[in-house]
Short mmCIF file of C-alpha atoms and ligand atoms in Angstrom, two decimals:
data_model
loop_
_atom_site.label_atom_id
_atom_site.label_comp_id
_atom_site.label_asym_id
_atom_site.label_seq_id
_atom_site.Cartn_x
_atom_site.Cartn_y
_atom_site.Cartn_z
CA MET A 181 -19.58 19.16 -16.39
CA GLU A 182 -17.12 16.28 -16.21
CA TYR A 183 -18.50 13.46 -14.15
CA ILE A 184 -16.46 12.57 -11.00
CA SER A 185 -16.93 9.30 -9.18
CA LEU A 186 -15.94 8.76 -5.57
CA ALA A 187 -17.91 5.53 -5.65
CA SER A 188 -15.38 3.03 -6.89
CA GLY A 189 -14.02 0.26 -4.70
CA SER A 190 -10.70 0.28 -6.53
CA SER A 191 -7.98 2.92 -6.57
CA TYR A 192 -6.80 4.81 -9.66
CA PHE A 193 -3.19 3.60 -9.39
CA ARG A 194 -1.68 1.36 -12.02
CA SER A 195 -0.96 -2.18 -10.91
CA PRO A 196 2.68 -2.73 -9.87
CA GLY A 197 5.14 -2.98 -12.77
CA ALA A 198 6.49 -6.19 -11.25
CA ALA A 199 3.05 -7.80 -11.65
CA THR A 200 2.70 -6.86 -15.30
CA ALA A 201 6.25 -7.95 -16.14
CA ALA A 202 5.83 -11.31 -14.40
CA ALA A 203 2.50 -11.99 -16.13
CA ILE A 204 3.95 -11.20 -19.54
CA SER A 205 6.99 -13.39 -19.05
CA ALA A 206 4.82 -16.25 -17.72
CA LEU A 207 2.62 -16.01 -20.81
CA GLN A 208 5.66 -15.95 -23.05
CA ALA A 209 7.01 -18.99 -21.24
CA GLY A 210 3.79 -20.84 -22.14
CA LYS A 211 2.21 -20.96 -18.67
CA THR A 212 -1.25 -21.11 -20.18
CA PHE A 213 -2.55 -24.47 -18.98
CA TYR A 214 -4.48 -25.70 -15.95
CA GLY A 215 -2.52 -25.30 -12.75
CA PRO A 216 -3.15 -26.78 -9.31
CA THR A 217 -6.64 -25.91 -8.02
CA GLU A 218 -5.24 -24.78 -4.67
CA GLY A 219 -2.73 -22.43 -6.30
CA THR A 220 0.97 -22.68 -7.02
CA LEU A 221 3.13 -23.80 -4.13
CA GLU A 222 5.42 -20.78 -4.66
CA LEU A 223 2.60 -18.29 -4.19
CA ARG A 224 1.06 -20.11 -1.24
CA GLN A 225 4.48 -20.30 0.42
CA ALA A 226 5.12 -16.59 -0.23
CA ILE A 227 1.77 -15.76 1.38
CA CYS A 228 2.68 -17.87 4.42
CA ASN A 229 6.03 -16.09 4.63
CA THR A 230 4.32 -12.70 4.93
CA TYR A 231 2.49 -13.96 8.04
CA ASN A 232 5.33 -16.05 9.45
CA LYS A 233 7.70 -13.12 9.54
CA ASP A 234 5.27 -11.64 12.09
CA GLY A 235 5.65 -14.69 14.31
CA LEU A 236 2.98 -17.03 12.94
CA ASN A 237 3.66 -20.54 11.77
CA VAL A 238 1.29 -21.19 8.87
CA ARG A 239 1.81 -23.68 6.05
CA PRO A 240 0.93 -23.67 2.32
CA GLU A 241 -1.64 -26.46 2.97
CA GLN A 242 -3.65 -23.84 4.85
CA VAL A 243 -3.88 -21.52 1.85
CA LEU A 244 -6.23 -21.56 -1.15
CA ILE A 245 -5.73 -19.08 -3.97
CA THR A 246 -9.09 -17.88 -5.29
CA PRO A 247 -10.28 -15.74 -8.21
CA GLY A 248 -10.68 -12.65 -6.03
CA SER A 249 -11.36 -12.61 -2.32
CA LYS A 250 -15.07 -12.45 -3.08
CA GLN A 251 -14.76 -16.02 -4.26
CA ALA A 252 -12.90 -16.98 -1.08
CA LEU A 253 -15.90 -15.69 0.89
CA PHE A 254 -18.32 -17.48 -1.39
CA ASN A 255 -16.41 -20.78 -1.09
CA LEU A 256 -16.57 -20.53 2.69
CA PHE A 257 -20.24 -19.56 2.82
CA THR A 258 -20.99 -22.56 0.62
CA ILE A 259 -18.93 -25.03 2.63
CA LEU A 260 -19.67 -23.84 6.15
CA LEU A 261 -23.31 -22.79 6.17
CA CYS A 262 -26.40 -24.96 6.63
CA GLN A 263 -29.97 -23.73 6.27
CA GLY A 264 -30.69 -20.96 8.79
CA ASP A 265 -27.15 -20.60 10.11
CA GLU A 266 -26.43 -17.07 11.22
CA VAL A 267 -23.62 -14.92 9.88
CA VAL A 268 -23.03 -12.03 12.23
CA VAL A 269 -21.71 -8.93 10.49
CA PRO A 270 -20.87 -5.72 12.35
CA THR A 271 -22.32 -2.81 10.40
CA PRO A 272 -21.71 -0.51 8.59
CA ALA A 273 -20.34 -3.24 6.31
CA TRP A 274 -19.48 -3.72 2.66
CA PHE A 275 -22.66 -4.38 0.63
CA GLY A 276 -20.97 -7.29 -1.13
CA PHE A 277 -21.46 -9.49 1.94
CA HIS A 278 -25.20 -9.08 1.68
CA GLU A 279 -25.13 -9.85 -2.07
CA LEU A 280 -23.02 -12.98 -1.54
CA MET A 281 -25.25 -14.20 1.24
CA LYS A 282 -28.24 -14.22 -1.13
CA TYR A 283 -26.69 -17.27 -2.76
CA SER A 284 -25.92 -19.13 0.44
CA LYS A 285 -28.04 -21.01 2.96
CA GLY A 286 -27.12 -18.67 5.77
CA MET A 287 -28.80 -15.61 7.16
CA LEU A 288 -27.05 -12.31 7.69
CA VAL A 289 -27.43 -10.81 11.16
CA PRO A 290 -26.33 -7.18 11.29
CA LEU A 291 -24.63 -6.04 14.48
CA PRO A 292 -24.80 -2.24 14.38
CA THR A 293 -21.87 -0.11 15.56
CA GLN A 294 -22.10 3.66 15.93
CA LEU A 295 -20.13 6.60 14.61
CA SER A 296 -20.54 8.28 18.03
CA GLU A 297 -18.61 5.33 19.54
CA GLY A 298 -15.95 5.30 16.84
CA TYR A 299 -17.56 2.20 15.32
CA ALA A 300 -16.22 0.14 18.20
CA LEU A 301 -17.56 -3.38 18.42
CA THR A 302 -17.79 -4.10 22.12
CA PRO A 303 -17.41 -7.59 23.60
CA GLU A 304 -20.74 -7.02 25.38
CA ALA A 305 -22.63 -6.28 22.15
CA LEU A 306 -21.00 -9.28 20.50
CA ARG A 307 -21.91 -11.60 23.37
CA LYS A 308 -25.54 -10.45 23.20
CA THR A 309 -25.76 -11.21 19.49
CA LEU A 310 -24.02 -14.58 19.34
CA ASN A 311 -26.07 -17.71 20.03
CA SER A 312 -26.06 -21.41 19.20
CA ARG A 313 -27.14 -20.72 15.58
CA SER A 314 -24.24 -18.31 14.96
CA ARG A 315 -21.90 -20.06 12.56
CA ILE A 316 -19.76 -17.20 11.28
CA LEU A 317 -18.61 -13.87 12.65
CA LEU A 318 -17.49 -11.79 9.69
CA LEU A 319 -15.08 -9.02 10.66
CA THR A 320 -13.63 -6.52 8.22
CA ASN A 321 -10.35 -5.05 9.36
CA PRO A 322 -9.54 -2.37 8.22
CA GLY A 323 -13.22 -1.63 7.70
CA ASN A 324 -15.00 -0.86 4.48
CA PRO A 325 -16.71 1.66 4.53
CA THR A 326 -15.57 3.01 7.94
CA GLY A 327 -11.79 2.70 7.63
CA ARG A 328 -11.79 1.57 11.26
CA ILE A 329 -8.85 -0.59 12.37
CA TYR A 330 -9.34 -2.82 15.40
CA THR A 331 -6.48 -2.58 17.88
CA LYS A 332 -4.80 -5.78 19.05
CA SER A 333 -6.37 -5.51 22.49
CA GLU A 334 -9.83 -4.95 20.99
CA LEU A 335 -9.41 -8.08 18.88
CA GLU A 336 -8.23 -10.07 21.87
CA ALA A 337 -11.24 -8.97 23.91
CA LEU A 338 -13.52 -10.09 21.05
CA LEU A 339 -11.73 -13.44 20.85
CA GLU A 340 -12.44 -14.04 24.53
CA VAL A 341 -16.12 -13.87 23.62
CA THR A 342 -15.96 -15.91 20.40
CA ASN A 343 -14.02 -18.65 22.21
CA GLU A 344 -17.14 -19.28 24.28
CA PHE A 345 -18.87 -20.46 21.09
CA PRO A 346 -17.23 -23.69 19.88
CA ASN A 347 -19.27 -23.91 16.63
CA LEU A 348 -18.40 -20.43 15.52
CA TYR A 349 -15.91 -19.63 12.76
CA ILE A 350 -14.44 -16.16 12.41
CA LEU A 351 -13.79 -14.84 8.94
CA SER A 352 -11.45 -11.89 9.13
CA ASP A 353 -11.59 -9.96 5.87
CA GLU A 354 -8.22 -8.20 5.87
CA ILE A 355 -8.20 -7.11 2.23
CA TYR A 356 -7.14 -3.54 3.13
CA ASP A 357 -4.43 -4.71 5.55
CA ARG A 358 -1.55 -2.79 3.95
CA VAL A 359 -3.52 0.44 3.45
CA THR A 360 -3.03 2.07 6.84
CA TYR A 361 -2.38 5.60 8.14
CA SER A 362 -2.74 6.33 11.83
CA ARG A 363 -2.92 2.93 13.50
CA PRO A 364 -0.95 -0.28 12.99
CA PHE A 365 -2.85 -3.20 11.55
CA THR A 366 -2.90 -6.51 13.46
CA SER A 367 -4.01 -9.69 11.80
CA LEU A 368 -6.57 -11.61 13.85
CA LEU A 369 -4.48 -14.75 13.65
CA SER A 370 -1.59 -13.13 15.50
CA CYS A 371 -3.71 -12.24 18.54
CA LYS A 372 -3.66 -13.95 21.90
CA GLY A 373 -6.55 -16.40 22.05
CA ALA A 374 -6.71 -16.88 18.27
CA LYS A 375 -7.63 -20.51 17.59
CA GLU A 376 -6.17 -21.60 14.27
CA GLU A 377 -8.91 -24.18 13.78
CA ARG A 378 -11.69 -21.56 13.92
CA ILE A 379 -10.23 -18.60 12.02
CA PHE A 380 -10.03 -17.80 8.31
CA LEU A 381 -8.15 -14.85 6.95
CA ILE A 382 -9.57 -13.48 3.70
CA ASN A 383 -7.27 -11.36 1.63
CA GLY A 384 -6.34 -10.43 -1.91
CA PHE A 385 -4.44 -8.16 -4.22
CA SER A 386 -7.28 -5.85 -5.37
CA LYS A 387 -6.92 -3.11 -2.78
CA SER A 388 -3.41 -3.01 -1.34
CA PHE A 389 -1.83 -3.53 -4.74
CA ALA A 390 -4.36 -1.85 -7.07
CA MET A 391 -4.99 -5.14 -8.87
CA SER A 392 -8.79 -5.44 -8.76
CA GLY A 393 -9.11 -6.56 -12.39
CA TRP A 394 -6.64 -9.42 -11.99
CA ARG A 395 -9.05 -11.29 -9.73
CA LEU A 396 -6.54 -12.54 -7.19
CA GLY A 397 -7.52 -13.44 -3.66
CA TYR A 398 -6.89 -16.08 -1.06
CA MET A 399 -8.05 -17.61 2.17
CA LEU A 400 -5.90 -18.95 4.95
CA GLY A 401 -7.42 -21.26 7.52
CA PRO A 402 -7.68 -24.72 9.06
CA GLU A 403 -6.45 -27.37 6.63
CA GLU A 404 -9.50 -29.67 6.83
CA VAL A 405 -11.91 -26.92 5.72
CA ILE A 406 -9.44 -25.57 3.18
CA LYS A 407 -9.41 -29.08 1.63
CA LYS A 408 -13.20 -28.93 1.24
CA CYS A 409 -12.95 -25.50 -0.32
CA ILE A 410 -10.33 -26.83 -2.76
CA ASP A 411 -12.72 -29.61 -3.77
CA PHE A 412 -15.51 -27.10 -4.25
CA GLN A 413 -13.32 -24.77 -6.29
CA GLY A 414 -12.00 -27.72 -8.32
CA SER A 415 -15.55 -28.71 -9.23
CA THR A 416 -16.68 -25.22 -10.12
CA LEU A 417 -14.00 -22.72 -11.16
CA ALA A 418 -10.71 -24.66 -11.04
CA GLY A 419 -7.45 -22.93 -10.14
CA VAL A 420 -6.54 -19.31 -10.80
CA SER A 421 -4.53 -18.89 -14.03
CA VAL A 422 -0.89 -19.65 -13.35
CA PHE A 423 0.40 -16.54 -15.12
CA LEU A 424 -1.74 -14.43 -12.77
CA GLN A 425 -0.31 -16.23 -9.78
CA ASP A 426 3.20 -15.53 -11.04
CA ALA A 427 2.21 -11.86 -11.12
CA ALA A 428 0.92 -12.10 -7.55
CA LEU A 429 4.17 -13.72 -6.43
CA ALA A 430 6.25 -10.98 -8.05
CA THR A 431 4.00 -8.38 -6.39
CA LEU A 432 4.65 -9.82 -2.95
CA GLU A 433 8.37 -10.09 -3.59
CA LYS A 434 8.56 -6.45 -4.70
CA GLN A 435 5.93 -5.00 -2.37
CA ASP A 436 8.40 -2.63 -0.76
CA GLN A 437 8.68 -0.84 -4.10
CA ALA A 438 4.98 -0.66 -4.92
CA LEU A 439 3.39 0.23 -1.60
CA PRO A 440 5.16 3.36 -0.27
CA PRO A 441 4.39 5.63 -3.26
CA MET A 442 0.72 4.62 -3.23
CA LEU A 443 0.42 5.09 0.52
CA GLU A 444 2.04 8.51 0.32
CA VAL A 445 -0.54 9.72 -2.20
CA LEU A 446 -3.39 8.16 -0.26
CA ALA A 447 -2.27 9.84 2.98
CA GLN A 448 -2.27 13.24 1.20
CA ASN A 449 -5.67 12.58 -0.33
CA ARG A 450 -7.07 11.53 3.01
CA GLN A 451 -5.96 14.85 4.45
CA LEU A 452 -7.51 16.71 1.54
CA MET A 453 -10.85 14.96 1.87
CA GLN A 454 -10.85 15.58 5.59
CA GLU A 455 -10.25 19.30 5.06
CA GLY A 456 -13.01 19.34 2.45
CA LEU A 457 -15.44 17.73 4.87
CA ASP A 458 -14.44 20.10 7.67
CA ALA A 459 -15.40 22.99 5.41
CA ILE A 460 -19.01 21.77 5.24
CA PRO A 461 -21.18 22.52 8.29
CA GLU A 462 -22.86 19.73 10.26
CA VAL A 463 -21.06 16.80 8.64
CA LYS A 464 -19.82 14.19 11.12
CA TYR A 465 -17.32 11.51 10.24
CA TYR A 466 -14.79 9.01 11.55
CA THR A 467 -11.24 9.66 10.39
CA PRO A 468 -10.23 6.42 8.70
CA ASP A 469 -7.26 4.56 10.15
CA GLY A 470 -6.99 2.48 6.99
CA ALA A 471 -8.59 1.65 3.60
CA TYR A 472 -9.42 4.63 1.37
CA TYR A 473 -12.87 5.87 2.26
CA PHE A 474 -14.60 8.42 4.40
CA PHE A 475 -18.12 7.49 5.44
CA PRO A 476 -19.66 10.77 6.63
CA ASP A 477 -23.01 11.19 8.27
CA PHE A 478 -24.99 13.59 6.07
CA SER A 479 -28.23 13.29 8.08
CA HIS A 480 -28.33 17.04 8.61
CA TYR A 481 -28.97 17.41 4.86
CA LEU A 482 -31.91 14.99 4.77
CA ASN A 483 -35.58 15.99 4.90
CA ARG A 484 -34.72 19.10 2.98
CA GLU A 485 -35.37 20.51 -0.47
CA THR A 486 -33.03 20.99 -3.40
CA PRO A 487 -33.13 24.28 -5.34
CA SER A 488 -35.31 22.57 -7.96
CA GLY A 489 -37.88 21.62 -5.32
CA GLU A 490 -37.01 17.93 -4.97
CA THR A 491 -37.29 16.62 -1.41
CA ILE A 492 -34.33 14.67 -0.13
CA THR A 493 -35.38 12.05 2.37
CA THR A 494 -32.70 9.37 2.26
CA SER A 495 -29.03 9.16 1.41
CA VAL A 496 -30.10 7.43 -1.83
CA ASP A 497 -31.98 10.65 -2.72
CA LEU A 498 -28.99 12.72 -1.67
CA CYS A 499 -26.62 10.71 -3.87
CA ARG A 500 -29.06 10.91 -6.81
CA TYR A 501 -29.25 14.71 -6.40
CA LEU A 502 -25.44 15.06 -6.28
CA ARG A 503 -25.10 12.85 -9.34
CA GLU A 504 -27.80 14.60 -11.39
CA SER A 505 -27.06 18.19 -10.37
CA HIS A 506 -23.33 18.15 -9.69
CA SER A 507 -22.09 15.12 -11.66
CA LEU A 508 -20.67 13.68 -8.46
CA GLU A 509 -21.12 10.04 -7.53
CA LEU A 510 -21.04 8.74 -3.93
CA VAL A 511 -22.38 5.45 -2.59
CA PRO A 512 -25.45 5.74 -0.35
CA GLY A 513 -24.94 4.60 3.23
CA ASP A 514 -28.17 2.57 3.07
CA TYR A 515 -26.22 -0.01 1.04
CA PHE A 516 -23.86 -0.47 3.98
CA GLY A 517 -26.58 -0.65 6.61
CA ALA A 518 -26.10 2.98 7.68
CA PRO A 519 -28.86 5.30 6.44
CA GLY A 520 -27.98 8.98 6.26
CA HIS A 521 -24.34 8.30 5.43
CA ALA A 522 -22.46 8.00 2.13
CA ARG A 523 -19.16 6.38 1.19
CA MET A 524 -16.57 8.54 -0.52
CA SER A 525 -13.33 7.15 -1.90
CA PHE A 526 -10.21 9.31 -1.83
CA ALA A 527 -8.25 6.91 -4.05
CA ILE A 528 -8.65 9.16 -7.09
CA GLU A 529 -6.40 11.75 -8.77
CA MET A 530 -5.83 14.73 -6.49
CA PRO A 531 -7.19 17.46 -8.85
CA LYS A 532 -10.38 15.47 -9.30
CA LEU A 533 -10.64 15.02 -5.55
CA GLN A 534 -10.27 18.77 -5.00
CA GLU A 535 -12.99 19.45 -7.54
CA ALA A 536 -15.20 16.76 -6.00
CA MET A 537 -14.97 18.35 -2.56
CA GLN A 538 -15.91 21.75 -4.00
CA ARG A 539 -18.93 20.24 -5.70
CA LEU A 540 -19.98 18.42 -2.56
CA LYS A 541 -19.86 21.64 -0.58
CA GLN A 542 -21.75 23.61 -3.22
CA GLY A 543 -24.31 20.84 -3.57
CA LEU A 544 -25.00 20.57 0.14
CA LEU A 545 -25.01 24.24 1.00
CA VAL A 546 -27.87 25.04 -1.38
CA ILE A 547 -30.14 22.40 0.09
CA ARG A 548 -32.85 24.21 2.07
CA CYS A 549 -34.85 23.28 5.10
CA SER A 550 -38.27 22.35 3.74
CA PHE A 551 -40.27 22.98 6.90
N1 PMP B 198 -13.96 -7.63 0.96
C1 PMP B 198 -14.09 -6.30 1.07
C2 PMP B 198 -14.21 -5.70 2.43
C3 PMP B 198 -14.11 -5.49 -0.07
O1 PMP B 198 -14.23 -4.18 0.07
C4 PMP B 198 -14.00 -6.10 -1.34
C5 PMP B 198 -14.04 -5.29 -2.61
N2 PMP B 198 -14.77 -4.14 -2.59
C6 PMP B 198 -13.86 -7.49 -1.40
C7 PMP B 198 -13.83 -8.22 -0.22
C8 PMP B 198 -13.73 -8.21 -2.72
O2 PMP B 198 -12.49 -8.02 -3.31
P1 PMP B 198 -11.93 -8.87 -4.52
O3 PMP B 198 -12.97 -9.88 -4.89
O4 PMP B 198 -11.66 -7.89 -5.62
O5 PMP B 198 -10.67 -9.51 -4.03
#
């Protein structure tokens, strides 16, 4: 049986033609030497323009181009965190945060949100969790794995709380910002109450533009901290290759060509996965507003036995069973701080997705109650 993976964090689309063409011509033009650590002025300005057209007034000095947004996060964790500082992360959250934190001085503090409440992060829950040791609040909007998009008023209510904590920085990971379906996306920086000196936007080209292998990300934030991050990046990795940044610039300039066809396919796939899930009894899920994952609750299928007599206790067991018996790969919810769930990407070819949903149904329906 052909193996099907719904586990990847990148989509199956090809990177935009404009990116490839720009990279090739930059290489042919000999742009193969060190560039500025902070990134080319053209790319940083183009990034500012995307925010300024929505009414912001940000400057290239506030932007650092990084080798992937993961590195932007790592730079900030390194610069901002002292021993024991708390990094509050609403969960379910991307497992990469936890992995990155292992190499920093900070401590991750999960702030659970619930499927039954639409994964809403309430100002009350946030206020209860924040304290004088909280240094960073790390929001992901749209969410990975939930696909949840915070509304503008939700963000503004959260900002009212964070503004009570003068030592707190907010990192808003907006890497899926252009992948939206049912709700408009609002950048944290454009909300009422957003303090430019406390907020960092984290973003990149991996998700919205299907460019994960190019390693292109950026952070946008207060200039004084950005300067420190530039120093850190200069001493460790140096600047992102200039020919890659030319590709990123071309991608932004031609984004109106690249995005609509991808979003159209993703919207159809989202529908297909939703129908597939609806056809399986007792599976609960949040319909994603953005990103390209469903994160269903498969708890009903735990503490049961597979046809071969294996007991399934956790979502890790469930994913192992689906992989070994049905050649279908999902990511266990335990990795995102949500036991009983699993993450499923719908950013794959439609025929494969159809087959995957059939296999999931077959795989789950034969699991028997073991007591
Ligand atoms: N943030 C989130 C929420 C992600 O899902 C990912 C990738 N899975 C990243 C950051 C890292 O992206 P990259 O380093 O490819 O830019």
